[in-house]
Coordinates of C-alpha atoms in Angstrom, one line a residue:
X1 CA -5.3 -50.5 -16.9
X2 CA -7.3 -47.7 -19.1
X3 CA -6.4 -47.8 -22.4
X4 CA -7.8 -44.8 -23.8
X5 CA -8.6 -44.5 -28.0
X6 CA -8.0 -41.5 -30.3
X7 CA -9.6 -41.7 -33.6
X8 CA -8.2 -38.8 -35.7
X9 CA -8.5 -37.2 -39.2
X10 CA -7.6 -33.0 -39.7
X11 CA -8.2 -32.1 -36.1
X12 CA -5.1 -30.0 -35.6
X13 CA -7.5 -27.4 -34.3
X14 CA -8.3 -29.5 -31.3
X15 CA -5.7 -31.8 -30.7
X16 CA -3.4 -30.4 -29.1
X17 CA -5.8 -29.4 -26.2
X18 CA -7.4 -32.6 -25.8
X19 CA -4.0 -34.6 -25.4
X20 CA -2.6 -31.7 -23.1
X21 CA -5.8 -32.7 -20.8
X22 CA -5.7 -36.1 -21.6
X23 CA -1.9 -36.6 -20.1
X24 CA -2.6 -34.7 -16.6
X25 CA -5.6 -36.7 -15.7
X26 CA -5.2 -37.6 -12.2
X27 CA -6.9 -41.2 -12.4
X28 CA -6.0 -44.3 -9.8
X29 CA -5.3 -47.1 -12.2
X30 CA -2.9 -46.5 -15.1
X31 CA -3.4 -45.4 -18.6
X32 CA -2.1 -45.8 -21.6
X33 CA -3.5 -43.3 -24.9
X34 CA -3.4 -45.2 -28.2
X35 CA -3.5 -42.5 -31.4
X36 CA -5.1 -44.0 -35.0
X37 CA -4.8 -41.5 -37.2
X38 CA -6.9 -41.7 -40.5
X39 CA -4.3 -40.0 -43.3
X40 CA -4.3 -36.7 -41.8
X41 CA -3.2 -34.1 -44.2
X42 CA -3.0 -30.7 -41.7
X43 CA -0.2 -31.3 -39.1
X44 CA -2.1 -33.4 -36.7
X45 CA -0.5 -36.8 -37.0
X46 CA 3.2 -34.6 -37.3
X47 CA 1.8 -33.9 -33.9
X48 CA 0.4 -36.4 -32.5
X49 CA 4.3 -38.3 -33.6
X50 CA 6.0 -36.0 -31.6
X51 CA 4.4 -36.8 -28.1
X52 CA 6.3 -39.7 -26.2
X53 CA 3.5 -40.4 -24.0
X54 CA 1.0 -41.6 -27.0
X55 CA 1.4 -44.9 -28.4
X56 CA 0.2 -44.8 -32.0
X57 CA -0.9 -47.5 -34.4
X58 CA -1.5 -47.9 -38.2
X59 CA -5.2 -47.6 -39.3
X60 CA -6.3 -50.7 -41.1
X61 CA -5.6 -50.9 -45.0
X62 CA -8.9 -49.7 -47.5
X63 CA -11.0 -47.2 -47.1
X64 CA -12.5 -45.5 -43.9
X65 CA -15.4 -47.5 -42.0
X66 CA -15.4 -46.7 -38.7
X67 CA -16.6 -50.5 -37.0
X68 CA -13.2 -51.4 -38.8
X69 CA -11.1 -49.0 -37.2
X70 CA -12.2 -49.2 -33.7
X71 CA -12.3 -53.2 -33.3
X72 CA -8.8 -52.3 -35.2
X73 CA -7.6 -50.3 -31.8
X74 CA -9.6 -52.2 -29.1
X75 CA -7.4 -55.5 -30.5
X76 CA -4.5 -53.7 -30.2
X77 CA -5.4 -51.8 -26.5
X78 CA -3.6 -53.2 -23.8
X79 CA -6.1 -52.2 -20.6
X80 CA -9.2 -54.0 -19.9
X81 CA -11.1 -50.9 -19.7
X82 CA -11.4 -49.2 -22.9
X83 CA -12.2 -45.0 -23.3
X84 CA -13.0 -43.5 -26.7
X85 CA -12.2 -40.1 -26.6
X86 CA -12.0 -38.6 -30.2
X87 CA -9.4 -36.2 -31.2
X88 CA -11.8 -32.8 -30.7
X89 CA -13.3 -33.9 -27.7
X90 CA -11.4 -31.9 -24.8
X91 CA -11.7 -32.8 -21.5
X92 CA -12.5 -30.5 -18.9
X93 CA -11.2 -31.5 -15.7
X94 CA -8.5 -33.6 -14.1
X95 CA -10.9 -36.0 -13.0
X96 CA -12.8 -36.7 -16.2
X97 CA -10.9 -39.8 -16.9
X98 CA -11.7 -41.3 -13.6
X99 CA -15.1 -40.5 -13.3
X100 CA -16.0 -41.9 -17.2
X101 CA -14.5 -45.1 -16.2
X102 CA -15.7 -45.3 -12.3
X103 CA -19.3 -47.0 -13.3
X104 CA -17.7 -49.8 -15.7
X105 CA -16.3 -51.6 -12.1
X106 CA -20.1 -52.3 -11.6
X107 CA -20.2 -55.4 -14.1
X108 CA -23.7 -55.2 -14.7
X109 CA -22.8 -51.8 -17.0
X110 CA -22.2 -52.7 -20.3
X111 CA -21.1 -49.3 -21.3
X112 CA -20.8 -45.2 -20.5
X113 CA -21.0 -42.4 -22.3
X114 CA -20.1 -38.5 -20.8
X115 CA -21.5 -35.1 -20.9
X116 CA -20.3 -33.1 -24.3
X117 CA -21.0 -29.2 -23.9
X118 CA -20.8 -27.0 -27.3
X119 CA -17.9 -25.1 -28.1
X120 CA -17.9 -21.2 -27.3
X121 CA -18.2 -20.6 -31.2
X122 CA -21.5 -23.2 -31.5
X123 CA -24.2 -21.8 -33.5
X124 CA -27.1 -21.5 -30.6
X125 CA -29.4 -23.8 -32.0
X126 CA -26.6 -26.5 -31.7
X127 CA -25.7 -25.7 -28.3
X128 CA -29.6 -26.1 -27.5
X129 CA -29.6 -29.5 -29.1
X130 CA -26.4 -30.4 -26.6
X131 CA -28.0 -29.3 -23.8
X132 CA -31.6 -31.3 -24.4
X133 CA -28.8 -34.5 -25.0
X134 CA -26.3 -33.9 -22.4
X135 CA -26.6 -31.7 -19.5
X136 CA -28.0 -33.7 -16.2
X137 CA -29.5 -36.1 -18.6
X138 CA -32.6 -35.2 -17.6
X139 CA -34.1 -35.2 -21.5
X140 CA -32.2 -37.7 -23.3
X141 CA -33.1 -40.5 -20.3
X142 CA -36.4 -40.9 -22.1
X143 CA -34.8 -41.5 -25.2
X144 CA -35.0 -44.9 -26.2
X145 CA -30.9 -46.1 -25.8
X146 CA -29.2 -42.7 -26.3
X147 CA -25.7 -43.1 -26.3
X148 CA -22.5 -41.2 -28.1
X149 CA -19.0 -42.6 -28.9
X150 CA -17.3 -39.7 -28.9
X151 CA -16.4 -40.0 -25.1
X152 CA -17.7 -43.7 -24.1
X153 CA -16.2 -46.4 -22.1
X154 CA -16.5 -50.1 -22.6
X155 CA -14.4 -53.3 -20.7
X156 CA -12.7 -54.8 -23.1
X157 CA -13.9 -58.5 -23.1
X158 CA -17.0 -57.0 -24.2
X159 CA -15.9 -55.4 -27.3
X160 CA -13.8 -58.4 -28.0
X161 CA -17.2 -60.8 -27.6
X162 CA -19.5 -58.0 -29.2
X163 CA -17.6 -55.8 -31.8
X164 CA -18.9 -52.8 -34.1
X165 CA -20.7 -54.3 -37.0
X166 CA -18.4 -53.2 -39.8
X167 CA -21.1 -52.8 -42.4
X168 CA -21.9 -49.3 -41.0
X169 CA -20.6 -46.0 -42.3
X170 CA -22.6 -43.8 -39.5
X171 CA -24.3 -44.8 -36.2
X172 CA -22.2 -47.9 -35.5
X173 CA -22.2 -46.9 -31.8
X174 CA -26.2 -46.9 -31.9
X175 CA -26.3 -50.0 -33.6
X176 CA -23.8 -51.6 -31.1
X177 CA -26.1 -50.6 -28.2
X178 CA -29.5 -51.2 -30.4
X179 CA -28.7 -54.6 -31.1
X180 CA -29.3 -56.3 -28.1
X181 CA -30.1 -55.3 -24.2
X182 CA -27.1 -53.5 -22.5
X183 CA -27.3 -51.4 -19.3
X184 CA -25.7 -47.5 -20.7
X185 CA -24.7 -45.5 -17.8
X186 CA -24.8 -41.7 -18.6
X187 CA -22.2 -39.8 -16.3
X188 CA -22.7 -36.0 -16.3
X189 CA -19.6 -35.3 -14.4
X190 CA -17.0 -36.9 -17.1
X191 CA -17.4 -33.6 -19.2
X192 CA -15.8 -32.8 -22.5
X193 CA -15.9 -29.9 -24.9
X194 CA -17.0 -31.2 -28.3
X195 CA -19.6 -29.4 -31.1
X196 CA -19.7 -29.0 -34.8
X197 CA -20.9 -26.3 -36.8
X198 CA -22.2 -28.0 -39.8
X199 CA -22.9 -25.9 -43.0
X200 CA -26.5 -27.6 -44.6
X201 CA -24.7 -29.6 -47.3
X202 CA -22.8 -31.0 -44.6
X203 CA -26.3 -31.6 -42.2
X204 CA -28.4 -32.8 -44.9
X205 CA -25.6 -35.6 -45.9
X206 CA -24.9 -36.6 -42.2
X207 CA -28.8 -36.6 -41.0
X208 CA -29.3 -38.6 -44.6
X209 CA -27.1 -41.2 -43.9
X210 CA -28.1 -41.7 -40.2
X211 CA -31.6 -42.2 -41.5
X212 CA -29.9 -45.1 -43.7
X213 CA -28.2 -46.6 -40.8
X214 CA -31.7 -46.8 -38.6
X215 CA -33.1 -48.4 -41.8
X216 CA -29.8 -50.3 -41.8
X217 CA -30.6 -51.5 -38.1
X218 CA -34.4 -51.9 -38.3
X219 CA -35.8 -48.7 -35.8
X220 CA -39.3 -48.0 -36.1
X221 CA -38.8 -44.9 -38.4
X222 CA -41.3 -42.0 -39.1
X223 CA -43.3 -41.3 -41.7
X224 CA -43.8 -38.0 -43.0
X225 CA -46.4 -36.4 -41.0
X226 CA -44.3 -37.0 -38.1
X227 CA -41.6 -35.8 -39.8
X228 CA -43.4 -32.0 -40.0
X229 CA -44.8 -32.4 -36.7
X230 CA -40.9 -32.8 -35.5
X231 CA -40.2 -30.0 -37.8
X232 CA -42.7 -27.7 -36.4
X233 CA -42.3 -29.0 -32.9
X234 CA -38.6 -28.7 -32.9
X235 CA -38.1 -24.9 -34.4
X236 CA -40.9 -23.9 -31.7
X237 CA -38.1 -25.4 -29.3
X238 CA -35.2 -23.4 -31.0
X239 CA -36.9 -20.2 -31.0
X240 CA -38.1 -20.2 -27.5
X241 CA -34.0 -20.8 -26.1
X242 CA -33.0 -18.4 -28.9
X243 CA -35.4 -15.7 -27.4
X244 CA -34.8 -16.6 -24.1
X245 CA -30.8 -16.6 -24.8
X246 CA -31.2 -13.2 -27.1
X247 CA -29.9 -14.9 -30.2
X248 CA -32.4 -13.2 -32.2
X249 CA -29.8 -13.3 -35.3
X250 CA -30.5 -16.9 -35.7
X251 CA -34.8 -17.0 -35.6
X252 CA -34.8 -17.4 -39.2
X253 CA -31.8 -19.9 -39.9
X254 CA -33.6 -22.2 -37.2
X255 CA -36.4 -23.2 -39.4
X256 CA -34.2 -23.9 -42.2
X257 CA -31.9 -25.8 -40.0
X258 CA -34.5 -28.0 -38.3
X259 CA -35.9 -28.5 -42.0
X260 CA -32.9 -29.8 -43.9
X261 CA -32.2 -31.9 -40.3
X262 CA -35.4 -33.7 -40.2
X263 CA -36.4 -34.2 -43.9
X264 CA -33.0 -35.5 -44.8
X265 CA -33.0 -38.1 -42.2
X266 CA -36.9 -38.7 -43.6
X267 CA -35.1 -38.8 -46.4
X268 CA -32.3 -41.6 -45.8
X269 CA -34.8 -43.6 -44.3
X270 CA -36.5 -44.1 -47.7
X271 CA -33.5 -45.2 -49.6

């Protein structure tokens, strides 16, 4: 059995297509979809009550932290194989489901992750960024442990053994796969729709507090010349895909971008 896990908070924009694909995936084993909503305030747990098919649960009691919440729902999952699959991540096929979950029967694979593409509305330099990370996982496989919980798949007796460290506020799923050696099995074809157009504020306080979490966890972290080589390095990247996609309306928002990215994680790792 599959049980697959819906984190939610305000997704009301997306919801409603990702549980309409999630409950026609043609999958062999059976599922079940268990729905934690974090106190949403904009119609999405109204909706998410009002679908049969969806099991929901309480979120623990306090305040948000995500390690809390998710060993929260894989305790509470019936299936050994576990899918996270957040509320604005919208599957793309029937088959998704199956194929996310097909190389956890190999029980040397500790975990999976699936190819996100950028929403139709993405600003271009994040859909660049999605394709370097996702795609045929070409790029990121020379990353050291890449990995994204967004849509991931785990067995269960391994979660239960090795939980989320609930100490984190960000990157608990890179410190769960950082932590010690685990074999992460990228599968291109398990594809969801899933991007975020940050304004600055909001990617100078998320790329801050990653660079506390990597701190948090110990990575080797870089100093400031590498920091403005990645700067540098980086917009050279953006502007080359924005030429070459004619999104010349965003040449000079790239810099800026790249700049509050990189130096606030530079930033975050200082703290």
């Amino acid at each position: 059995m599959i049980s697959v896990l819906m984190r939610s908070h305000n997704d009301i924009l997306f919801v409603r297509k990702t549980v309409e694909a999630l409950l026609t995936q043609e999958v062999d084993d059976v599922f079940e979809i268990v729905s934690c909503d974090d106190h949403s305030t904009d119609g999405t747990a109204e909706y998410l009550a009002g679908i049969p098919q969806i099991r929901r649960i309480s979120p623990p009691e306090g305040r948000y932290v995500p390690g809390r919440t998710l060993n929260h729902m894989v305790r509470m999952a019936q299936g050994e194989y576990i899918v996270f699959n957040n509320a604005d991540a919208i599957p793309q096929h029937r088959e998704y489901l199956k194929n996310l979950v097909l190389p956890l029967k190999d029980s040397s694979v500790d975990c999976v992750f699936g190819n996100q593409i950028a929403r139709r509305d993405a600003f271009a330099v994040v859909r660049k960024d999605y394709e370097r990370a996702f795609g045929d996982g070409s790029v990121s496989r020379h990353w050291h442990k890449f990995f994204s919980l967004v849509s991931s798949g785990f067995r269960k007796e391994e979660l239960i053994q090795h939980p989320f460290d609930e100490t984190f506020q960000y990157s608990e799923d890179s410190q769960w796969v950082n932590r010690r050696e685990v074999k992460i099995v990228y599968v291109p074809e398990a594809v969801v729709e899933h991007s975020h157009n940050y304004t600055l504020p909001e990617v100078k306080k998320r790329f801050f507090n990653e660079g506390v979490a990597d701190k948090q966890m110990g990575k080797l972290l870089p100093g400031l010349l590498r920091t403005i080589k990645s700067i540098c390095a980086e917009t050279l990247r953006d502007w080359i895909y924005l030429l070459k996609h004619r999104s010349v309306k965003e040449i000079f928002y790239a810099p800026v971008y790249r700049y509050t990215q990189k130096m606030s994680y530079f930033r975050g790792t200082k703290k």
